[in-house]
PDB file of C-alpha atoms in Angstrom:
ATOM      1  CA  MET A   1       7.861  -8.434   9.558  1.00 50.00           C
ATOM      2  CA  ALA A   2       8.487  -6.182   7.134  1.00 49.00           C
ATOM      3  CA  GLN A   3      11.459  -4.267   6.762  1.00 46.00           C
ATOM      4  CA  PHE A   4      13.279  -2.145   3.937  1.00 41.00           C
ATOM      5  CA  THR A   5      16.654  -1.009   5.014  1.00 37.00           C
ATOM      6  CA  LEU A   6      18.645   1.328   3.531  1.00 37.00           C
ATOM      7  CA  TYR A   7      21.717   0.901   5.538  1.00 34.00           C
ATOM      8  CA  ASN A   8      23.987  -1.767   7.237  1.00 36.00           C
ATOM      9  CA  LYS A   9      22.379  -3.533   9.970  1.00 37.00           C
ATOM     10  CA  HIS A  10      25.636  -2.647  11.660  1.00 39.00           C
ATOM     11  CA  SER A  11      26.031   1.109  10.884  1.00 39.00           C
ATOM     12  CA  SER A  12      23.637   3.927  12.082  1.00 42.00           C
ATOM     13  CA  PRO A  13      21.037   5.089   9.684  1.00 42.00           C
ATOM     14  CA  PRO A  14      21.788   8.566   7.911  1.00 42.00           C
ATOM     15  CA  SER A  15      21.513  11.809   8.873  1.00 46.00           C
ATOM     16  CA  SER A  16      19.568  14.008   6.545  1.00 44.00           C
ATOM     17  CA  ASN A  17      23.097  15.709   6.141  1.00 46.00           C
ATOM     18  CA  ASP A  18      24.405  12.719   4.877  1.00 43.00           C
ATOM     19  CA  SER A  19      21.340  11.759   2.704  1.00 41.00           C
ATOM     20  CA  LYS A  20      21.657  15.179   1.266  1.00 39.00           C
ATOM     21  CA  ARG A  21      24.801  14.777   0.492  1.00 36.00           C
ATOM     22  CA  LEU A  22      24.461  10.974  -0.920  1.00 36.00           C
ATOM     23  CA  ASP A  23      21.915  12.493  -3.691  1.00 39.00           C
ATOM     24  CA  CYS A  24      24.513  14.683  -5.041  1.00 34.00           C
ATOM     25  CA  GLU A  25      27.552  12.595  -5.240  1.00 37.00           C
ATOM     26  CA  HIS A  26      25.069   9.583  -6.175  1.00 39.00           C
ATOM     27  CA  VAL A  27      26.323   7.393  -9.484  1.00 38.00           C
ATOM     28  CA  PRO A  28      24.431   4.956 -10.722  1.00 47.00           C
ATOM     29  CA  LEU A  29      25.822   1.550 -11.006  1.00 52.00           C
ATOM     30  CA  CYS A  30      23.833  -0.338 -13.014  1.00 60.00           C
ATOM     31  CA  SER A  31      21.106   0.553 -15.595  1.00 65.00           C
ATOM     32  CA  VAL A  32      17.051  -1.274 -13.907  1.00 70.00           C
ATOM     33  CA  ASN A  33      17.319  -2.617 -17.856  1.00 79.00           C
ATOM     34  CA  ASP A  34      19.544  -4.945 -16.988  1.00 87.00           C
ATOM     35  CA  VAL A  35      18.430  -6.477 -13.809  1.00 93.00           C
ATOM     36  CA  GLN A  36      16.285  -9.827 -14.173  1.00 94.00           C
ATOM     37  CA  LEU A  37      13.534 -10.667 -12.171  1.00 96.00           C
ATOM     38  CA  ARG A  38      12.679 -14.157 -11.096  1.00 96.00           C
ATOM     39  CA  PHE A  39      11.162 -16.256  -8.047  1.00 97.00           C
ATOM     40  CA  LEU A  40      13.330 -17.628  -5.488  1.00 97.00           C
ATOM     41  CA  VAL A  41      14.046 -21.189  -6.044  1.00 97.00           C
ATOM     42  CA  PRO A  42      15.708 -23.925  -2.977  1.00 97.00           C
ATOM     43  CA  ASP A  43      19.285 -23.336  -4.465  1.00 97.00           C
ATOM     44  CA  ASP A  44      18.927 -19.262  -3.932  1.00 97.00           C
ATOM     45  CA  LEU A  45      18.613 -20.352   0.297  1.00 97.00           C
ATOM     46  CA  THR A  46      22.052 -20.091   1.385  1.00 97.00           C
ATOM     47  CA  GLU A  47      22.830 -16.307  -0.657  1.00 97.00           C
ATOM     48  CA  VAL A  48      19.267 -15.512   0.186  1.00 97.00           C
ATOM     49  CA  ARG A  49      19.959 -15.732   4.077  1.00 97.00           C
ATOM     50  CA  GLN A  50      23.090 -14.402   4.032  1.00 95.00           C
ATOM     51  CA  LEU A  51      21.972 -11.228   2.392  1.00 95.00           C
ATOM     52  CA  CYS A  52      19.039 -10.708   4.734  1.00 95.00           C
ATOM     53  CA  GLN A  53      21.291 -11.202   7.758  1.00 93.00           C
ATOM     54  CA  GLU A  54      23.376  -8.055   6.202  1.00 92.00           C
ATOM     55  CA  TRP A  55      20.149  -6.474   5.352  1.00 92.00           C
ATOM     56  CA  PHE A  56      17.818  -6.480   8.464  1.00 91.00           C
ATOM     57  CA  PRO A  57      18.460  -6.646  11.909  1.00 88.00           C
ATOM     58  CA  ILE A  58      15.446  -9.554  12.149  1.00 87.00           C
ATOM     59  CA  ASP A  59      17.054 -12.804  12.522  1.00 87.00           C
ATOM     60  CA  TYR A  60      14.937 -15.458  10.860  1.00 91.00           C
ATOM     61  CA  PRO A  61      14.943 -18.958  11.408  1.00 94.00           C
ATOM     62  CA  LEU A  62      16.024 -21.030   9.264  1.00 96.00           C
ATOM     63  CA  SER A  63      12.059 -22.585   8.384  1.00 96.00           C
ATOM     64  CA  TRP A  64      11.605 -18.948   6.899  1.00 96.00           C
ATOM     65  CA  TYR A  65      14.183 -19.483   4.849  1.00 97.00           C
ATOM     66  CA  GLU A  66      13.470 -22.040   3.083  1.00 97.00           C
ATOM     67  CA  ASP A  67       9.858 -21.606   3.263  1.00 97.00           C
ATOM     68  CA  ILE A  68      10.476 -18.328   1.079  1.00 97.00           C
ATOM     69  CA  THR A  69      12.596 -20.106  -1.573  1.00 97.00           C
ATOM     70  CA  SER A  70      10.364 -23.199  -1.879  1.00 96.00           C
ATOM     71  CA  SER A  71       6.682 -22.581  -0.854  1.00 94.00           C
ATOM     72  CA  THR A  72       4.138 -21.300  -3.378  1.00 92.00           C
ATOM     73  CA  ARG A  73       2.405 -19.278  -0.926  1.00 94.00           C
ATOM     74  CA  PHE A  74       4.768 -16.951  -0.591  1.00 96.00           C
ATOM     75  CA  PHE A  75       5.200 -14.260  -3.534  1.00 97.00           C
ATOM     76  CA  ALA A  76       9.434 -14.131  -3.837  1.00 97.00           C
ATOM     77  CA  LEU A  77      10.782 -12.249  -6.593  1.00 97.00           C
ATOM     78  CA  ALA A  78      14.466 -11.793  -7.175  1.00 97.00           C
ATOM     79  CA  ALA A  79      16.683  -8.801  -9.086  1.00 97.00           C
ATOM     80  CA  VAL A  80      19.511 -10.204 -11.043  1.00 96.00           C
ATOM     81  CA  TYR A  81      22.468  -8.430 -12.006  1.00 94.00           C
ATOM     82  CA  ASN A  82      25.067 -10.094 -12.994  1.00 91.00           C
ATOM     83  CA  LEU A  83      24.361 -13.492 -12.040  1.00 93.00           C
ATOM     84  CA  ALA A  84      23.945 -12.897  -8.440  1.00 95.00           C
ATOM     85  CA  ILE A  85      21.036 -11.315  -6.488  1.00 97.00           C
ATOM     86  CA  ILE A  86      20.807  -7.857  -5.092  1.00 96.00           C
ATOM     87  CA  GLY A  87      17.311  -7.481  -4.104  1.00 97.00           C
ATOM     88  CA  LEU A  88      14.476  -9.337  -3.327  1.00 97.00           C
ATOM     89  CA  ILE A  89      10.422  -8.700  -2.252  1.00 98.00           C
ATOM     90  CA  VAL A  90       8.666 -11.527  -0.238  1.00 98.00           C
ATOM     91  CA  ALA A  91       4.855 -10.873   0.191  1.00 98.00           C
ATOM     92  CA  GLU A  92       2.022 -13.087   1.148  1.00 97.00           C
ATOM     93  CA  ILE A  93      -1.463 -12.558   0.208  1.00 97.00           C
ATOM     94  CA  LYS A  94      -3.757 -14.033   2.655  1.00 96.00           C
ATOM     95  CA  PRO A  95      -7.507 -13.691   3.655  1.00 97.00           C
ATOM     96  CA  TYR A  96      -8.222 -10.685   6.052  1.00 97.00           C
ATOM     97  CA  ARG A  97     -10.127 -12.477   8.457  1.00 95.00           C
ATOM     98  CA  ASN A  98      -6.495 -14.393   8.803  1.00 95.00           C
ATOM     99  CA  VAL A  99      -4.521 -11.254   9.718  1.00 95.00           C
ATOM    100  CA  ASN A 100      -3.113 -10.421  13.438  1.00 94.00           C
ATOM    101  CA  LYS A 101      -5.407  -8.684  15.761  1.00 92.00           C
ATOM    102  CA  GLU A 102      -3.137  -5.515  15.214  1.00 92.00           C
ATOM    103  CA  ASP A 103      -4.166  -5.195  11.516  1.00 93.00           C
ATOM    104  CA  LYS A 104      -7.792  -5.872  12.083  1.00 91.00           C
ATOM    105  CA  GLY A 105      -8.909  -1.887  11.405  1.00 93.00           C
ATOM    106  CA  ILE A 106      -7.205  -2.013   7.618  1.00 96.00           C
ATOM    107  CA  LEU A 107     -10.589  -2.344   6.259  1.00 97.00           C
ATOM    108  CA  PRO A 108     -14.008  -2.008   7.121  1.00 95.00           C
ATOM    109  CA  ASP A 109     -15.628  -5.213   8.411  1.00 92.00           C
ATOM    110  CA  SER A 110     -18.049  -5.418   5.366  1.00 93.00           C
ATOM    111  CA  MET A 111     -15.611  -4.900   2.811  1.00 96.00           C
ATOM    112  CA  GLY A 112     -13.091  -7.569   5.162  1.00 92.00           C
ATOM    113  CA  ARG A 113     -15.424 -10.502   5.143  1.00 92.00           C
ATOM    114  CA  HIS A 114     -14.652 -11.493   1.675  1.00 94.00           C
ATOM    115  CA  ALA A 115     -11.393  -9.438   1.059  1.00 97.00           C
ATOM    116  CA  ASP A 116      -7.725 -10.701   0.504  1.00 98.00           C
ATOM    117  CA  VAL A 117      -4.780  -8.503   1.661  1.00 98.00           C
ATOM    118  CA  GLY A 118      -1.173  -8.819   0.770  1.00 98.00           C
ATOM    119  CA  TYR A 119       1.466  -8.403   3.212  1.00 98.00           C
ATOM    120  CA  ILE A 120       4.802  -7.472   2.393  1.00 98.00           C
ATOM    121  CA  LEU A 121       7.157  -9.702   4.521  1.00 96.00           C
ATOM    122  CA  SER A 122      10.574  -7.967   3.351  1.00 96.00           C
ATOM    123  CA  LEU A 123      12.075  -5.700   0.728  1.00 97.00           C
ATOM    124  CA  GLY A 124      15.746  -5.342   0.659  1.00 95.00           C
ATOM    125  CA  VAL A 125      18.546  -4.155  -2.112  1.00 94.00           C
ATOM    126  CA  HIS A 126      22.259  -4.955  -1.950  1.00 93.00           C
ATOM    127  CA  ARG A 127      24.260  -1.799  -0.225  1.00 89.00           C
ATOM    128  CA  SER A 128      26.274  -1.383  -3.697  1.00 88.00           C
ATOM    129  CA  HIS A 129      23.066  -0.995  -5.976  1.00 90.00           C
ATOM    130  CA  ARG A 130      20.757   0.892  -3.701  1.00 87.00           C
ATOM    131  CA  ARG A 131      19.087   4.478  -4.993  1.00 86.00           C
ATOM    132  CA  ASN A 132      18.692   2.640  -8.291  1.00 89.00           C
ATOM    133  CA  GLY A 133      15.486   1.996  -8.605  1.00 93.00           C
ATOM    134  CA  ILE A 134      15.442  -1.267  -7.731  1.00 95.00           C
ATOM    135  CA  GLY A 135      13.057  -1.393  -4.988  1.00 95.00           C
ATOM    136  CA  SER A 136      10.504   0.584  -6.849  1.00 95.00           C
ATOM    137  CA  LEU A 137      11.421  -2.544  -9.376  1.00 96.00           C
ATOM    138  CA  LEU A 138      10.481  -4.698  -7.414  1.00 97.00           C
ATOM    139  CA  LEU A 139       7.620  -3.323  -5.507  1.00 97.00           C
ATOM    140  CA  ASP A 140       5.626  -2.156  -8.684  1.00 97.00           C
ATOM    141  CA  ALA A 141       6.345  -5.873  -9.847  1.00 97.00           C
ATOM    142  CA  LEU A 142       3.988  -6.844  -6.755  1.00 97.00           C
ATOM    143  CA  MET A 143       1.484  -4.330  -7.107  1.00 97.00           C
ATOM    144  CA  ASN A 144       0.972  -5.560 -10.847  1.00 97.00           C
ATOM    145  CA  HIS A 145       0.961  -8.977  -9.566  1.00 97.00           C
ATOM    146  CA  LEU A 146      -1.716  -7.813  -7.289  1.00 97.00           C
ATOM    147  CA  THR A 147      -3.546  -5.931  -9.543  1.00 97.00           C
ATOM    148  CA  THR A 148      -4.941  -8.316 -12.132  1.00 96.00           C
ATOM    149  CA  VAL A 149      -8.694  -9.234 -12.525  1.00 95.00           C
ATOM    150  CA  GLU A 150      -7.885 -12.685 -10.967  1.00 95.00           C
ATOM    151  CA  ARG A 151      -6.487 -11.297  -7.965  1.00 96.00           C
ATOM    152  CA  HIS A 152      -9.234  -8.389  -7.855  1.00 97.00           C
ATOM    153  CA  SER A 153     -10.279  -9.273  -3.988  1.00 97.00           C
ATOM    154  CA  VAL A 154      -6.815  -8.060  -3.048  1.00 98.00           C
ATOM    155  CA  LYS A 155      -8.149  -4.878  -1.318  1.00 98.00           C
ATOM    156  CA  ALA A 156      -4.630  -3.642   0.723  1.00 98.00           C
ATOM    157  CA  ILE A 157      -1.047  -4.076   0.664  1.00 98.00           C
ATOM    158  CA  PHE A 158       0.176  -3.580   3.994  1.00 98.00           C
ATOM    159  CA  LEU A 159       4.140  -3.568   5.920  1.00 97.00           C
ATOM    160  CA  HIS A 160       5.461  -3.331   9.498  1.00 97.00           C
ATOM    161  CA  THR A 161       8.204  -1.429   9.668  1.00 96.00           C
ATOM    162  CA  LEU A 162      10.840  -0.182  12.133  1.00 96.00           C
ATOM    163  CA  THR A 163       9.565   3.635  13.760  1.00 96.00           C
ATOM    164  CA  THR A 164      13.481   4.682  13.353  1.00 95.00           C
ATOM    165  CA  ASN A 165      14.148   3.086   9.780  1.00 94.00           C
ATOM    166  CA  GLN A 166      13.406   6.901   7.905  1.00 95.00           C
ATOM    167  CA  PRO A 167      14.638   5.490   4.445  1.00 92.00           C
ATOM    168  CA  ALA A 168      11.992   2.834   4.557  1.00 94.00           C
ATOM    169  CA  ILE A 169       9.158   5.429   5.897  1.00 96.00           C
ATOM    170  CA  PHE A 170      10.301   8.110   3.408  1.00 95.00           C
ATOM    171  CA  PHE A 171      10.194   5.002   0.598  1.00 96.00           C
ATOM    172  CA  TYR A 172       6.655   4.026   1.465  1.00 97.00           C
ATOM    173  CA  GLU A 173       5.392   6.974   1.458  1.00 97.00           C
ATOM    174  CA  LYS A 174       6.800   8.020  -1.620  1.00 96.00           C
ATOM    175  CA  ARG A 175       5.100   5.285  -2.745  1.00 95.00           C
ATOM    176  CA  ARG A 176       1.804   6.497  -1.667  1.00 95.00           C
ATOM    177  CA  PHE A 177       1.701   4.172   1.517  1.00 98.00           C
ATOM    178  CA  THR A 178      -0.066   5.641   4.433  1.00 97.00           C
ATOM    179  CA  LEU A 179       0.586   5.285   8.196  1.00 97.00           C
ATOM    180  CA  HIS A 180      -2.528   3.118   9.454  1.00 96.00           C
ATOM    181  CA  SER A 181      -1.272   2.802  13.233  1.00 95.00           C
ATOM    182  CA  PHE A 182       1.556   2.609  15.734  1.00 96.00           C
ATOM    183  CA  LEU A 183       2.743  -0.795  17.513  1.00 96.00           C
ATOM    184  CA  PRO A 184       4.609  -0.048  20.440  1.00 96.00           C
ATOM    185  CA  TYR A 185       7.499  -2.807  21.547  1.00 94.00           C
ATOM    186  CA  TYR A 186       6.122  -4.439  18.238  1.00 94.00           C
ATOM    187  CA  TYR A 187       9.851  -5.622  17.628  1.00 94.00           C
ATOM    188  CA  ASN A 188      12.100  -7.785  19.723  1.00 91.00           C
ATOM    189  CA  ILE A 189      15.248  -7.139  18.462  1.00 90.00           C
ATOM    190  CA  ARG A 190      18.416  -8.926  20.326  1.00 86.00           C
ATOM    191  CA  GLY A 191      16.517  -8.853  23.277  1.00 88.00           C
ATOM    192  CA  LYS A 192      15.093  -5.390  23.543  1.00 91.00           C
ATOM    193  CA  GLY A 193      11.160  -4.280  22.614  1.00 94.00           C
ATOM    194  CA  LYS A 194      11.083  -1.644  19.529  1.00 95.00           C
ATOM    195  CA  ASP A 195       8.455   0.278  18.141  1.00 96.00           C
ATOM    196  CA  GLY A 196       6.880  -0.454  15.080  1.00 97.00           C
ATOM    197  CA  PHE A 197       4.389   1.044  12.446  1.00 97.00           C
ATOM    198  CA  THR A 198       2.026  -0.014  10.275  1.00 97.00           C
ATOM    199  CA  TYR A 199       1.788   1.241   6.409  1.00 98.00           C
ATOM    200  CA  VAL A 200      -1.146   0.459   4.171  1.00 98.00           C
ATOM    201  CA  THR A 201      -1.844   1.423   0.439  1.00 98.00           C
ATOM    202  CA  TYR A 202      -5.317   0.434  -1.086  1.00 98.00           C
ATOM    203  CA  ILE A 203      -6.020  -1.460  -4.563  1.00 98.00           C
ATOM    204  CA  ASN A 204      -8.519  -2.550  -6.559  1.00 97.00           C
ATOM    205  CA  GLY A 205     -11.280  -0.912  -4.755  1.00 96.00           C
ATOM    206  CA  GLY A 206     -10.245  -0.863  -1.405  1.00 97.00           C
ATOM    207  CA  HIS A 207     -10.546   1.517   1.316  1.00 96.00           C
ATOM    208  CA  PRO A 208      -9.754   2.331   4.897  1.00 95.00           C
ATOM    209  CA  PRO A 209     -12.692   2.025   7.399  1.00 94.00           C
ATOM    210  CA  TRP A 210     -15.073   5.503   7.908  1.00 86.00           C
ATOM    211  CA  THR A 211     -14.048   7.801  10.398  1.00 76.00           C
ATOM    212  CA  LEU A 212     -16.989   9.999  11.778  1.00 70.00           C
ATOM    213  CA  LEU A 213     -15.507  12.876   9.688  1.00 68.00           C
ATOM    214  CA  ASP A 214     -16.274  10.557   6.612  1.00 60.00           C
ATOM    215  CA  HIS A 215     -20.158   9.563   7.307  1.00 55.00           C
ATOM    216  CA  ILE A 216     -20.335  13.838   7.814  1.00 77.00           C
ATOM    217  CA  LYS A 217     -19.159  14.488   4.684  1.00 63.00           C
ATOM    218  CA  HIS A 218     -20.850  11.467   3.215  1.00 57.00           C
ATOM    219  CA  TYR A 219     -24.526  12.609   4.608  1.00 63.00           C
ATOM    220  CA  ALA A 220     -23.742  16.402   4.086  1.00 68.00           C
ATOM    221  CA  SER A 221     -23.342  15.224   0.039  1.00 67.00           C
ATOM    222  CA  LYS A 222     -26.436  13.499   0.474  1.00 64.00           C
ATOM    223  CA  VAL A 223     -28.058  16.608   1.823  1.00 64.00           C
ATOM    224  CA  GLY A 224     -26.236  18.822  -1.256  1.00 59.00           C
ATOM    225  CA  HIS A 225     -27.477  16.528  -3.766  1.00 61.00           C
ATOM    226  CA  THR A 226     -30.983  16.460  -2.429  1.00 59.00           C
ATOM    227  CA  SER A 227     -30.856  20.058  -1.751  1.00 62.00           C
ATOM    228  CA  SER A 228     -29.910  20.311  -5.587  1.00 65.00           C
ATOM    229  CA  LEU A 229     -32.923  17.976  -6.497  1.00 62.00           C
ATOM    230  CA  CYS A 230     -35.592  19.781  -4.653  1.00 66.00           C
ATOM    231  CA  VAL A 231     -34.259  23.009  -6.686  1.00 69.00           C
ATOM    232  CA  TRP A 232     -34.484  21.303 -10.280  1.00 73.00           C
ATOM    233  CA  MET A 233     -38.267  19.960  -9.214  1.00 73.00           C
ATOM    234  CA  ALA A 234     -39.196  23.445  -8.191  1.00 70.00           C
ATOM    235  CA  SER A 235     -38.548  24.980 -10.936  1.00 78.00           C
ATOM    236  CA  ARG A 236     -39.682  22.569 -13.189  1.00 79.00           C
ATOM    237  CA  VAL A 237     -43.258  22.830 -11.540  1.00 74.00           C
ATOM    238  CA  GLN A 238     -43.234  26.192 -11.557  1.00 76.00           C
ATOM    239  CA  SER A 239     -42.827  26.644 -15.688  1.00 78.00           C
ATOM    240  CA  VAL A 240     -45.357  23.629 -15.502  1.00 74.00           C
ATOM    241  CA  VAL A 241     -47.392  26.418 -13.785  1.00 68.00           C
ATOM    242  CA  ARG A 242     -46.729  29.327 -15.649  1.00 76.00           C
ATOM    243  CA  TRP A 243     -47.743  26.972 -19.224  1.00 71.00           C
ATOM    244  CA  LEU A 244     -51.116  26.058 -17.686  1.00 74.00           C
ATOM    245  CA  TYR A 245     -51.751  29.886 -16.601  1.00 69.00           C
ATOM    246  CA  HIS A 246     -50.692  30.623 -20.066  1.00 70.00           C
ATOM    247  CA  LYS A 247     -53.217  28.266 -21.307  1.00 69.00           C
ATOM    248  CA  LEU A 248     -56.061  29.143 -19.177  1.00 71.00           C
ATOM    249  CA  LEU A 249     -55.431  32.772 -20.172  1.00 64.00           C
ATOM    250  CA  THR A 250     -55.333  32.355 -23.708  1.00 63.00           C
ATOM    251  CA  ARG A 251     -58.403  30.518 -23.566  1.00 61.00           C
ATOM    252  CA  PHE A 252     -60.200  32.526 -21.564  1.00 56.00           C
ATOM    253  CA  ASN A 253     -59.409  35.367 -23.966  1.00 56.00           C
ATOM    254  CA  PHE A 254     -60.997  33.516 -26.890  1.00 50.00           C
ATOM    255  CA  ILE A 255     -63.909  32.911 -25.286  1.00 49.00           C
ATOM    256  CA  GLU A 256     -64.738  36.556 -24.425  1.00 51.00           C
TER     257      GLU A 256
END
């Protein structure tokens, strides 16, 4: 379950007025050029677990931390500054046919049969280093990883987030992710059901399933193209007829 949290789980999300105030008072704490990216290793487990417990309201099991710090099945990248992890992104690449039922509508059936998708499980940044471009740096690294020739089969990247997580929604929409679906009671947080959203962006030629409006636009463009072709053919026929008429008239006048 993907989260990108810009506020501590023990505090409420900032209001719009607070966000404007933070924008005005924000002073960069570090340069992105000073941040190093590296993959997680088993020795990071304790540090990563502590960070995730601070960042996210979801309690991941110990086995999840063991997997993301050791299994090559995950794209688990850390942003490191002064030898400390200040951000991380965890994603999984898998065949589209293996996604959960609620995410089956991300790709058209014809494309999904042979396509892969990237699923962002987590994306977070340490409180003291937020609003410095670290989240964008990590997301860009994932995008670059999935848009190489070797991974052309990956047609979409998607994630889930709480409907109340406005910072995450703003971040992903700014990065051209679009809302795909509403998931009522998708999360179970401290025994309470919480609604979620699915957000998706398309890469490597991927696109969402066509709606009725898309089909109408497609066939309208075909009709428009056919009409243009008919007009062109009619003009050519007229030109040929005029040429033949001119030749025949000239020959008739010559004979007389």
